[in-house]
């Protein structure tokens, strides 16, 4: 994921002119019907010919080679059989590409879901997992059609970094048993601290063969990433590890010895057992799947946008995620979402549009039909090695260090999210992190609001000097200006200032030309200050208020005879001058 984040800052592939044209074409505000038009349709309307197909075919092949071992590794780490990961990439990935709102999104099982899926399987079984996945799909459809995708993207950056790092730590801790071939007599505990204690007690059961295979896998991936970055390092590492185990008859557990291999076909679609009680039981899991899937898929789409200069359709993408999860569950798959690493690989491989993701799913299906018997020889420790590398890449190490040094508030949000995800619960981590981030934002916005004795911008532009409280044009007038978003977070501070100054002179001008936002709490503060000024016999004029702000104030009773309105400070002074002359 670290590499995918850096890819946002890379220039778009192809000519600058082509990127500029693509950005201009997709930056226009879409109509209602276009909000849910799949990008596949958009690409087809633009004209799709043999050169575009060739580009999509090669990129689809590249992504399929990456997705093959990764899909099985994620499924096994999630507590289900390896073929369910392939079902997810084949069925869910196809639907996401065919119906999605991103040109380059690649769907399938994601590492971020491992902990949630494993916990769900342990609690309600595979049937409960499939039901929760279908329900999550329905929730994603609702989120998309209600056009709530824009709000899901309002997750603070420290929360996403802390959440991702916490997920990586949990996933890696779950792979230690397979990496070292440990034997846990009582099963592997779920809580992080209990798991570490159990792993420490089982340290004497290390399997040297499994450890060697895992180390070989990791070393091969790291070596190829550095010296031959375009080669499919994960697939080569898995193939090499399988060959070593088979040639030397190493006592390392494989997919064949544990699961008996994988089937050579998709299973027929079938509904999981339904029932109101069962649906209520898995409801928390379904909500967690839906929220995490929405965040993960939209984040992946944003990464693809940054790499290509294109622009995805958030709500259309969420609708596709909903259909994909329903379809995946029907065919026995697990949660499907947009995957950042595979999507970034798709872009780097030169994909033109969603056909690449469809081809990726088709190639995975062919590989499963043809090469399924070979999967029996894949060592589980090799797949654990693949996930260990994935975990390392998931942690945005530079971003983590930067946020720790950026400010105390960002560091608090980051560490709170990270620690709660690791030691408590994923959902709690997101909720607490988002709440702390929101409080931090409110605090910063509140501190940015100021009540100052100065002229409005139009007066300064005419050559007038900055206003002093002792210089109002006449001794009976005081002029103050509010700048910044005036909302409930700043209401107490601004209200106390207004209470002190509203009865100092006979005339009080409050300029709001630099206020972009007013809420009902702010309007109530102004109404209270206006009433106090009225009781003191002070003439209260509000200048520079936008139509929306004026409407808000009038609705809260800030109207004649309490106040009058003026377009600017100059107009307000003209009103006062005319009144004196009258």
Coordinates of C-alpha atoms in Angstrom, one line a residue:
X1 CA 0.0 0.0 0.0
X2 CA 3.0 2.3 0.6
X3 CA 3.9 2.0 -3.0
X4 CA 0.3 2.6 -4.1
X5 CA 0.2 5.8 -2.0
X6 CA 3.3 7.0 -3.7
X7 CA 1.8 6.3 -7.0
X8 CA -0.7 9.1 -6.5
X9 CA 2.1 11.5 -7.0
X10 CA 3.3 9.8 -10.2
X11 CA 2.5 11.5 -13.6
X12 CA -0.4 10.0 -15.6
X13 CA 0.7 7.4 -18.2
X14 CA 0.6 8.3 -21.9
X15 CA 0.9 11.8 -23.3
X16 CA 0.1 14.9 -21.3
X17 CA -2.5 15.9 -23.9
X18 CA -4.3 12.6 -23.6
X19 CA -4.4 12.8 -19.8
X20 CA -5.6 16.4 -19.9
X21 CA -8.4 15.4 -22.4
X22 CA -9.4 12.5 -20.2
X23 CA -9.5 14.7 -17.1
X24 CA -11.5 17.4 -18.9
X25 CA -14.0 14.8 -20.2
X26 CA -14.6 13.3 -16.8
X27 CA -14.5 16.5 -14.6
X28 CA -17.8 17.8 -15.8
X29 CA -20.6 17.5 -13.3
X30 CA -22.6 14.3 -14.2
X31 CA -26.3 14.2 -14.7
X32 CA -28.4 12.1 -12.4
X33 CA -28.5 9.2 -14.9
X34 CA -24.7 9.4 -15.4
X35 CA -24.1 9.0 -11.7
X36 CA -24.8 5.3 -12.0
X37 CA -23.5 4.6 -15.5
X38 CA -20.7 2.0 -15.3
X39 CA -17.4 3.1 -16.7
X40 CA -17.5 0.0 -19.0
X41 CA -20.4 1.8 -20.8
X42 CA -18.4 5.0 -20.9
X43 CA -15.4 3.4 -22.4
X44 CA -17.5 1.6 -25.0
X45 CA -19.1 4.9 -26.0
X46 CA -15.7 6.5 -26.5
X47 CA -14.8 3.8 -28.9
X48 CA -13.2 0.4 -28.1
X49 CA -11.0 -1.2 -30.7
X50 CA -8.2 -3.8 -31.0
X51 CA -5.4 -1.7 -29.6
X52 CA -7.4 -1.0 -26.4
X53 CA -8.2 -4.7 -26.1
X54 CA -4.6 -5.7 -26.4
X55 CA -3.6 -3.3 -23.6
X56 CA -6.4 -4.6 -21.4
X57 CA -5.6 -8.2 -22.1
X58 CA -1.9 -7.8 -21.1
X59 CA -2.8 -5.9 -18.0
X60 CA -5.5 -8.4 -17.1
X61 CA -3.1 -11.2 -17.5
X62 CA -0.6 -9.4 -15.2
X63 CA -3.1 -8.8 -12.5
X64 CA -4.4 -12.4 -12.7
X65 CA -0.9 -13.7 -12.1
X66 CA -0.6 -11.5 -9.0
X67 CA -4.2 -12.3 -7.8
X68 CA -3.9 -16.1 -8.1
X69 CA -1.6 -16.8 -5.0
X70 CA -2.9 -13.7 -3.1
X71 CA -6.5 -14.7 -3.3
X72 CA -5.8 -18.2 -1.9
X73 CA -3.5 -16.8 0.8
X74 CA -6.2 -14.3 2.0
X75 CA -8.9 -16.9 2.0
X76 CA -6.8 -19.3 4.1
X77 CA -5.8 -16.5 6.5
X78 CA -9.5 -15.7 6.8
X79 CA -10.3 -19.1 8.1
X80 CA -12.0 -20.5 4.9
X81 CA -10.8 -22.9 2.2
X82 CA -8.5 -21.5 -0.6
X83 CA -11.0 -21.8 -3.4
X84 CA -13.3 -19.3 -1.8
X85 CA -10.7 -16.6 -2.4
X86 CA -10.6 -17.6 -6.1
X87 CA -14.4 -17.5 -6.3
X88 CA -14.3 -14.0 -4.8
X89 CA -11.8 -12.8 -7.4
X90 CA -13.6 -14.5 -10.3
X91 CA -17.2 -13.6 -9.5
X92 CA -16.8 -10.5 -7.4
X93 CA -14.0 -9.1 -9.5
X94 CA -16.0 -9.6 -12.7
X95 CA -19.0 -7.7 -11.3
X96 CA -16.9 -4.9 -9.9
X97 CA -15.2 -4.3 -13.3
X98 CA -18.4 -4.7 -15.3
X99 CA -20.6 -2.4 -13.2
X100 CA -18.2 -0.2 -11.3
X101 CA -17.6 3.5 -11.4
X102 CA -13.8 3.3 -11.8
X103 CA -12.0 2.5 -15.0
X104 CA -9.2 0.6 -13.3
X105 CA -10.6 -1.0 -10.2
X106 CA -9.7 -4.6 -9.6
X107 CA -11.9 -6.4 -7.2
X108 CA -11.4 -9.5 -5.0
X109 CA -10.6 -10.5 -1.4
X110 CA -8.6 -7.9 0.5
X111 CA -6.2 -8.3 3.3
X112 CA -8.1 -5.7 5.4
X113 CA -11.0 -8.1 5.7
X114 CA -9.0 -11.0 7.1
X115 CA -9.6 -10.3 10.7
X116 CA -13.3 -9.5 10.3
X117 CA -13.9 -12.6 8.1
X118 CA -12.0 -14.9 10.4
X119 CA -13.9 -13.6 13.5
X120 CA -17.2 -14.1 11.7
X121 CA -16.4 -17.6 10.6
X122 CA -15.3 -18.5 14.1
X123 CA -18.5 -17.1 15.6
X124 CA -21.2 -18.1 13.1
X125 CA -19.6 -20.5 10.6
X126 CA -19.2 -20.2 6.8
X127 CA -23.0 -20.1 6.2
X128 CA -23.2 -17.1 8.5
X129 CA -20.3 -15.5 6.7
X130 CA -22.0 -15.9 3.3
X131 CA -25.3 -14.4 4.7
X132 CA -23.4 -11.5 6.3
X133 CA -21.6 -10.9 2.9
X134 CA -24.9 -10.8 1.1
X135 CA -26.4 -8.4 3.6
X136 CA -23.3 -6.2 3.3
X137 CA -24.0 -6.2 -0.4
X138 CA -27.5 -4.9 0.2
X139 CA -26.2 -2.2 2.5
X140 CA -23.7 -1.1 -0.1
X141 CA -26.5 -0.9 -2.7
X142 CA -28.4 1.3 -0.3
X143 CA -25.4 3.5 0.4
X144 CA -24.7 3.9 -3.3
X145 CA -28.3 4.6 -4.4
X146 CA -28.7 7.1 -1.6
X147 CA -25.6 8.8 -2.8
X148 CA -23.8 8.6 0.5
X149 CA -20.5 7.7 -1.1
X150 CA -19.2 11.3 -0.8
X151 CA -19.6 11.2 3.0
X152 CA -17.7 7.9 3.4
X153 CA -14.7 9.6 1.9
X154 CA -14.6 12.1 4.8
X155 CA -12.4 9.7 6.9
X156 CA -9.5 11.6 8.4
X157 CA -6.1 10.6 6.9
X158 CA -4.6 9.7 10.4
X159 CA -7.5 7.3 10.8
X160 CA -6.8 5.5 7.5
X161 CA -3.1 5.3 8.2
X162 CA -3.6 4.0 11.8
X163 CA -6.3 1.6 10.7
X164 CA -4.2 0.1 7.9
X165 CA -1.2 -0.3 10.2
X166 CA -3.3 -2.0 12.8
X167 CA -4.7 -4.4 10.3
X168 CA -1.2 -5.2 9.1
X169 CA -0.1 -6.0 12.6
X170 CA -3.1 -8.3 13.2
X171 CA -2.7 -10.1 9.9
X172 CA 1.0 -10.7 10.5
X173 CA 0.4 -12.0 14.0
X174 CA -2.1 -14.5 12.5
X175 CA 0.5 -15.8 10.0
X176 CA 3.2 -16.6 12.6
X177 CA 1.8 -20.1 13.2
X178 CA 2.1 -20.9 9.5
X179 CA 5.4 -19.0 9.0
X180 CA 7.1 -21.2 11.6
X181 CA 5.0 -24.3 11.4
X182 CA 4.0 -24.0 15.1
X183 CA 1.6 -26.3 16.8
X184 CA -1.0 -24.8 19.2
X185 CA -2.7 -27.5 21.1
X186 CA -5.6 -25.3 22.2
X187 CA -6.1 -23.5 19.0
X188 CA -5.1 -19.9 18.2
X189 CA -6.7 -17.3 20.4
X190 CA -8.3 -14.3 18.8
X191 CA -7.3 -11.4 21.1
X192 CA -3.9 -10.0 20.2
X193 CA -2.3 -10.3 23.7
X194 CA -3.6 -13.8 24.3
X195 CA -2.4 -14.8 20.8
X196 CA 1.2 -13.5 21.6
X197 CA 1.2 -15.5 24.9
X198 CA 0.1 -18.7 23.1
X199 CA 2.7 -18.2 20.4
X200 CA 5.4 -17.7 23.0
X201 CA 4.4 -20.9 24.7
X202 CA 4.5 -22.8 21.4
X203 CA 7.9 -21.5 20.4
X204 CA 9.4 -25.0 21.1
X205 CA 7.3 -26.5 18.3
X206 CA 8.9 -24.6 15.4
X207 CA 9.0 -26.6 12.2
X208 CA 12.4 -25.9 10.5
X209 CA 11.1 -27.0 7.1
X210 CA 8.2 -24.6 7.2
X211 CA 10.4 -21.8 8.4
X212 CA 12.9 -22.4 5.6
X213 CA 10.1 -22.4 3.0
X214 CA 8.6 -19.1 4.4
X215 CA 12.1 -17.5 4.4
X216 CA 12.7 -18.6 0.8
X217 CA 9.4 -17.2 -0.3
X218 CA 10.0 -13.8 1.3
X219 CA 13.6 -13.6 0.1
X220 CA 12.5 -14.5 -3.5
X221 CA 9.8 -11.8 -3.5
X222 CA 12.1 -9.1 -2.1
X223 CA 14.9 -10.0 -4.5
X224 CA 12.6 -10.0 -7.6
X225 CA 10.9 -6.8 -6.6
X226 CA 14.3 -5.1 -6.5
X227 CA 16.1 -6.7 -9.5
X228 CA 13.2 -7.6 -11.8
X229 CA 10.2 -5.5 -10.7
X230 CA 8.1 -6.4 -13.7
X231 CA 8.2 -10.1 -13.0
X232 CA 5.4 -11.8 -11.1
X233 CA 7.4 -12.1 -7.9
X234 CA 4.7 -13.7 -5.8
X235 CA 3.8 -16.4 -8.3
X236 CA 7.4 -17.2 -8.9
X237 CA 8.1 -17.4 -5.2
X238 CA 5.1 -19.7 -4.7
X239 CA 6.2 -21.9 -7.6
X240 CA 9.8 -22.1 -6.3
X241 CA 8.7 -22.9 -2.8
X242 CA 6.3 -25.7 -4.0
X243 CA 9.1 -27.1 -6.2
X244 CA 11.6 -27.2 -3.3
X245 CA 9.0 -28.9 -1.0
X246 CA 8.2 -31.5 -3.6
X247 CA 11.8 -32.3 -4.7
X248 CA 13.2 -32.6 -1.2
X249 CA 10.0 -34.1 0.4
X250 CA 10.2 -31.5 3.1
X251 CA 7.7 -32.0 6.0
X252 CA 5.8 -28.8 5.4
X253 CA 2.1 -28.7 5.3
X254 CA 0.5 -27.9 1.9
X255 CA -2.9 -27.1 0.5
X256 CA -3.3 -30.7 -0.5
X257 CA -2.4 -32.1 2.9
X258 CA -4.8 -29.8 4.8
X259 CA -7.6 -29.1 2.3
X260 CA -7.3 -31.9 -0.2
X261 CA -6.7 -29.4 -3.0
X262 CA -9.1 -27.1 -4.7
X263 CA -12.0 -27.9 -7.0
X264 CA -11.7 -27.5 -10.8
X265 CA -14.9 -25.5 -11.3
X266 CA -17.2 -22.9 -9.8
X267 CA -19.9 -24.1 -7.5
X268 CA -23.5 -23.6 -8.5
X269 CA -25.1 -20.4 -7.0
X270 CA -27.0 -21.1 -3.9
X271 CA -28.6 -19.0 -1.1
X272 CA -27.2 -19.5 2.4
X273 CA -29.7 -20.5 5.1
X274 CA -32.0 -17.5 5.7
X275 CA -34.1 -16.5 8.7
X276 CA -34.8 -13.4 10.8
X277 CA -33.0 -14.7 13.8
X278 CA -29.9 -15.6 11.8
X279 CA -30.0 -12.2 10.0
X280 CA -30.1 -10.4 13.3
X281 CA -27.2 -12.5 14.6
X282 CA -24.9 -11.6 11.7
X283 CA -26.1 -8.0 11.3
X284 CA -23.1 -6.5 13.1
X285 CA -20.7 -8.4 10.8
X286 CA -22.7 -7.3 7.8
X287 CA -22.5 -3.6 8.8
X288 CA -18.7 -3.9 9.5
X289 CA -18.2 -5.6 6.1
X290 CA -20.2 -2.8 4.3
X291 CA -18.4 0.1 6.0
X292 CA -14.9 -1.4 5.5
X293 CA -15.7 -2.4 1.9
X294 CA -16.9 1.1 1.1
X295 CA -13.9 2.8 2.6
X296 CA -11.4 0.3 1.0
X297 CA -13.0 0.4 -2.5
X298 CA -13.3 4.2 -2.6
X299 CA -9.7 4.6 -1.3
X300 CA -8.5 2.3 -4.1
X301 CA -10.5 4.2 -6.7
X302 CA -8.9 7.5 -5.4
X303 CA -5.4 5.9 -5.8
X304 CA -6.3 4.9 -9.4
X305 CA -7.5 8.4 -10.1
X306 CA -4.3 9.9 -8.8
X307 CA -2.2 7.6 -11.0
X308 CA -4.2 8.2 -14.2
X309 CA -5.7 11.7 -14.0
X310 CA -9.2 10.2 -14.3
X311 CA -12.1 10.6 -12.0
X312 CA -14.3 7.8 -10.6
X313 CA -18.0 7.8 -9.7
X314 CA -18.2 7.0 -6.0
X315 CA -21.8 6.0 -5.8
X316 CA -21.7 3.9 -8.9
X317 CA -18.7 2.2 -7.5
X318 CA -20.5 1.4 -4.3
X319 CA -23.5 0.0 -6.2
X320 CA -21.1 -2.3 -8.0
X321 CA -19.5 -3.4 -4.7
X322 CA -23.0 -4.2 -3.5
X323 CA -23.9 -6.4 -6.4
X324 CA -20.4 -8.0 -6.3
X325 CA -20.7 -9.1 -2.7
X326 CA -24.2 -10.5 -3.3
X327 CA -22.9 -12.5 -6.3
X328 CA -19.7 -13.6 -4.5
X329 CA -21.8 -15.0 -1.6
X330 CA -24.1 -16.8 -4.0
X331 CA -21.1 -18.6 -5.5
X332 CA -19.5 -19.4 -2.2
X333 CA -17.0 -16.5 -2.1
X334 CA -16.2 -14.1 0.7
X335 CA -16.2 -10.3 0.9
X336 CA -15.2 -8.6 -2.3
X337 CA -13.9 -5.0 -2.5
X338 CA -11.6 -2.9 -4.6
X339 CA -8.0 -3.8 -3.8
X340 CA -5.3 -1.1 -3.8
X341 CA -2.3 -3.2 -4.7
X342 CA -3.9 -5.0 -7.6
X343 CA -5.6 -1.9 -8.9
X344 CA -2.2 -0.1 -8.9
X345 CA -0.7 -3.1 -10.7
X346 CA -3.4 -2.9 -13.3
X347 CA -2.7 0.8 -14.0
X348 CA 1.1 0.2 -14.2
X349 CA 0.5 -2.6 -16.6
X350 CA -1.1 -0.2 -19.1
X351 CA -4.8 -1.0 -18.7
X352 CA -7.2 1.1 -20.8
X353 CA -10.5 0.4 -19.0
X354 CA -12.7 -2.1 -17.1
X355 CA -12.2 -4.8 -19.7
X356 CA -8.9 -5.5 -18.0
X357 CA -10.6 -6.4 -14.7
X358 CA -13.0 -8.7 -16.6
X359 CA -10.1 -10.4 -18.4
X360 CA -8.4 -10.8 -15.0
X361 CA -11.4 -12.7 -13.7
X362 CA -11.7 -14.8 -16.8
X363 CA -8.0 -15.8 -16.7
X364 CA -8.3 -16.8 -13.0
X365 CA -11.3 -19.0 -14.0
X366 CA -9.3 -20.7 -16.7
X367 CA -6.3 -21.2 -14.4
X368 CA -8.6 -22.8 -11.8
X369 CA -10.2 -25.1 -14.3
X370 CA -6.8 -26.2 -15.8
X371 CA -4.2 -25.9 -13.1
X372 CA -6.2 -26.7 -9.9
X373 CA -4.4 -30.0 -9.2
X374 CA -1.1 -28.1 -9.0
X375 CA -2.4 -26.0 -6.2
X376 CA -2.3 -29.0 -3.9
X377 CA 1.5 -28.7 -3.8
X378 CA 1.6 -25.1 -2.6
X379 CA 3.0 -24.9 1.0
X380 CA 1.0 -23.0 3.5
X381 CA 4.1 -21.4 4.9
X382 CA 4.8 -20.0 1.4
X383 CA 1.4 -18.4 1.3
X384 CA 2.0 -17.1 4.8
X385 CA 5.2 -15.6 3.5
X386 CA 3.3 -13.8 0.7
X387 CA 1.0 -12.3 3.3
X388 CA 3.9 -11.3 5.4
X389 CA 5.2 -9.2 2.5
X390 CA 1.7 -7.8 1.9
X391 CA 1.6 -6.7 5.6
X392 CA 4.9 -5.0 5.3
X393 CA 3.7 -3.1 2.2
X394 CA 0.4 -2.2 3.8
X395 CA 2.0 -0.2 6.6
X396 CA 2.6 3.4 5.4
X397 CA 5.8 3.8 7.3
X398 CA 6.7 7.2 6.1
X399 CA 3.2 8.5 6.6
X400 CA 3.1 7.0 10.1
X401 CA 6.3 8.7 11.1
X402 CA 5.3 12.0 9.6
X403 CA 1.9 12.1 11.4
X404 CA 3.6 11.3 14.7
X405 CA 5.7 14.5 14.2
X406 CA 3.1 16.6 12.5
X407 CA 1.0 17.7 15.5
X408 CA -0.1 16.3 18.8
X409 CA -3.7 16.1 17.6
X410 CA -2.8 14.0 14.5
X411 CA -0.5 11.8 16.6
X412 CA -3.3 11.2 19.1
X413 CA -5.8 10.2 16.4
X414 CA -3.3 8.0 14.7
X415 CA -2.1 6.1 17.8
X416 CA -5.7 5.8 19.2
X417 CA -6.9 4.2 16.0
X418 CA -3.9 2.0 15.7
X419 CA -3.9 0.7 19.3
X420 CA -7.7 0.2 19.5
X421 CA -7.6 -1.8 16.2
X422 CA -4.8 -4.0 17.5
X423 CA -5.9 -4.5 21.0
X424 CA -9.7 -4.1 20.9
X425 CA -11.7 -4.1 17.7
X426 CA -11.6 -2.9 14.1
X427 CA -14.9 -1.1 14.2
X428 CA -14.2 0.5 17.5
X429 CA -10.9 1.8 16.1
X430 CA -12.6 3.5 13.1
X431 CA -15.3 5.0 15.3
X432 CA -13.0 6.3 18.0
X433 CA -10.5 7.6 15.4
X434 CA -13.2 9.3 13.4
X435 CA -14.6 10.9 16.6
X436 CA -11.3 12.1 17.7
X437 CA -10.5 13.4 14.2
X438 CA -13.8 15.3 14.2
X439 CA -13.2 16.8 17.6
X440 CA -9.7 17.9 16.4
X441 CA -11.2 19.4 13.3
X442 CA -13.9 21.3 15.2
X443 CA -11.2 22.6 17.6
X444 CA -9.0 23.8 14.7
X445 CA -11.9 25.4 12.9
X446 CA -13.1 27.1 16.1
X447 CA -9.7 28.6 16.7
X448 CA -9.6 29.9 13.1
X449 CA -12.7 32.1 13.8
X450 CA -11.8 35.7 14.7
X451 CA -13.7 38.8 15.7
X452 CA -11.5 41.8 14.7
X453 CA -11.8 45.5 14.6
X454 CA -11.0 46.1 10.9
X455 CA -12.4 47.1 7.6
X456 CA -14.0 44.8 5.1
X457 CA -12.0 43.9 2.0
X458 CA -13.8 46.3 -0.3
X459 CA -13.0 49.2 2.0
X460 CA -9.3 48.3 2.2
X461 CA -9.2 48.0 -1.6
X462 CA -10.4 51.6 -1.8
X463 CA -7.3 52.7 0.0
X464 CA -8.7 53.0 3.5
X465 CA -6.4 51.9 6.3
X466 CA -7.2 49.0 8.7
X467 CA -9.9 50.0 11.1
X468 CA -9.1 50.6 14.7
X469 CA -11.7 50.3 17.5
X470 CA -11.0 54.0 18.3
X471 CA -11.5 55.1 14.7
X472 CA -15.0 54.4 13.3
X473 CA -15.6 57.6 11.4
X474 CA -17.4 59.0 14.4
X475 CA -17.2 58.5 18.1
X476 CA -20.6 56.8 18.4
X477 CA -19.9 53.9 16.0
X478 CA -17.9 50.6 16.4
X479 CA -17.2 48.3 13.6
X480 CA -16.1 44.7 14.0
X481 CA -15.6 41.9 11.5
X482 CA -16.1 38.1 11.9
X483 CA -13.8 36.0 9.8
X484 CA -13.9 32.2 9.4
X485 CA -16.6 29.6 9.7
X486 CA -19.0 30.6 12.4
X487 CA -20.5 27.4 13.9
X488 CA -21.2 25.8 17.2
X489 CA -17.6 25.2 17.9
X490 CA -16.8 28.9 17.9
X491 CA -20.1 30.1 19.3
X492 CA -18.9 30.5 22.9
X493 CA -15.8 32.4 22.0
X494 CA -17.5 34.8 19.5
X495 CA -20.5 35.2 21.7
X496 CA -18.4 36.4 24.7
X497 CA -16.7 39.0 22.4
X498 CA -20.0 40.2 21.0
X499 CA -21.5 40.6 24.5
X500 CA -18.6 42.9 25.5
X501 CA -18.7 45.1 22.4
X502 CA -22.4 45.3 21.5
X503 CA -23.2 48.0 24.0
X504 CA -20.0 50.1 23.8
X505 CA -21.4 52.7 21.3
X506 CA -24.6 54.0 19.9
X507 CA -24.0 52.2 16.6
X508 CA -22.6 48.7 16.2
X509 CA -21.7 47.4 12.7
X510 CA -20.9 43.7 12.5
X511 CA -19.3 42.7 9.1
X512 CA -19.9 39.1 8.0
X513 CA -18.4 39.3 4.5
X514 CA -15.6 36.9 5.5
X515 CA -17.9 34.3 7.0
X516 CA -18.4 31.3 4.6
X517 CA -20.6 29.3 7.0
X518 CA -23.2 30.0 9.6
X519 CA -25.1 27.4 11.5
X520 CA -28.1 27.7 13.8
X521 CA -26.0 28.0 17.0
X522 CA -24.2 31.0 15.4
X523 CA -27.5 32.5 14.4
X524 CA -28.7 32.2 18.0
X525 CA -25.5 33.9 19.3
X526 CA -26.1 36.9 16.9
X527 CA -29.8 37.0 17.9
X528 CA -28.8 37.2 21.6
X529 CA -26.2 39.9 20.9
X530 CA -28.8 41.9 18.9
X531 CA -31.4 41.7 21.7
X532 CA -28.8 42.9 24.2
X533 CA -27.9 45.8 21.9
X534 CA -31.6 46.6 21.5
X535 CA -32.1 46.8 25.2
X536 CA -29.1 49.1 25.5
X537 CA -30.5 51.3 22.8
X538 CA -27.7 50.4 20.3
X539 CA -28.4 50.4 16.6
X540 CA -27.2 47.0 15.2
X541 CA -26.3 46.7 11.5
X542 CA -25.1 43.5 9.9
X543 CA -23.1 44.1 6.7
X544 CA -21.7 41.8 4.0
X545 CA -23.9 38.8 4.8
X546 CA -24.4 36.4 1.9
X547 CA -28.0 35.6 0.9
X548 CA -27.8 32.2 2.6
X549 CA -26.4 33.6 5.9
X550 CA -29.0 36.4 5.8
X551 CA -31.8 33.8 5.3
X552 CA -30.5 31.8 8.3
X553 CA -30.4 34.9 10.5
X554 CA -33.8 36.0 9.6
X555 CA -35.3 32.6 10.2
X556 CA -33.8 32.8 13.7
X557 CA -35.4 36.2 14.4
X558 CA -32.5 38.4 13.5
X559 CA -34.6 41.0 11.6
X560 CA -36.1 44.4 12.1
X561 CA -36.4 46.1 14.5
X562 CA -33.5 44.2 16.2
X563 CA -31.1 44.7 13.2
X564 CA -30.8 46.1 9.7
X565 CA -28.8 44.7 6.9
X566 CA -26.3 46.4 4.6
X567 CA -24.3 45.2 1.6
X568 CA -21.0 46.5 3.0
X569 CA -19.5 48.5 5.8
X570 CA -19.6 51.6 3.6
X571 CA -23.3 51.1 3.0
X572 CA -23.8 50.7 6.7
X573 CA -22.1 54.0 7.4
X574 CA -24.2 55.6 4.7
X575 CA -27.3 54.3 6.5
X576 CA -26.1 55.9 9.8
X577 CA -25.2 59.2 8.1
X578 CA -28.6 59.4 6.4
X579 CA -30.3 58.7 9.8
X580 CA -28.3 61.5 11.4
X581 CA -29.2 64.0 8.6
X582 CA -32.8 63.0 8.9

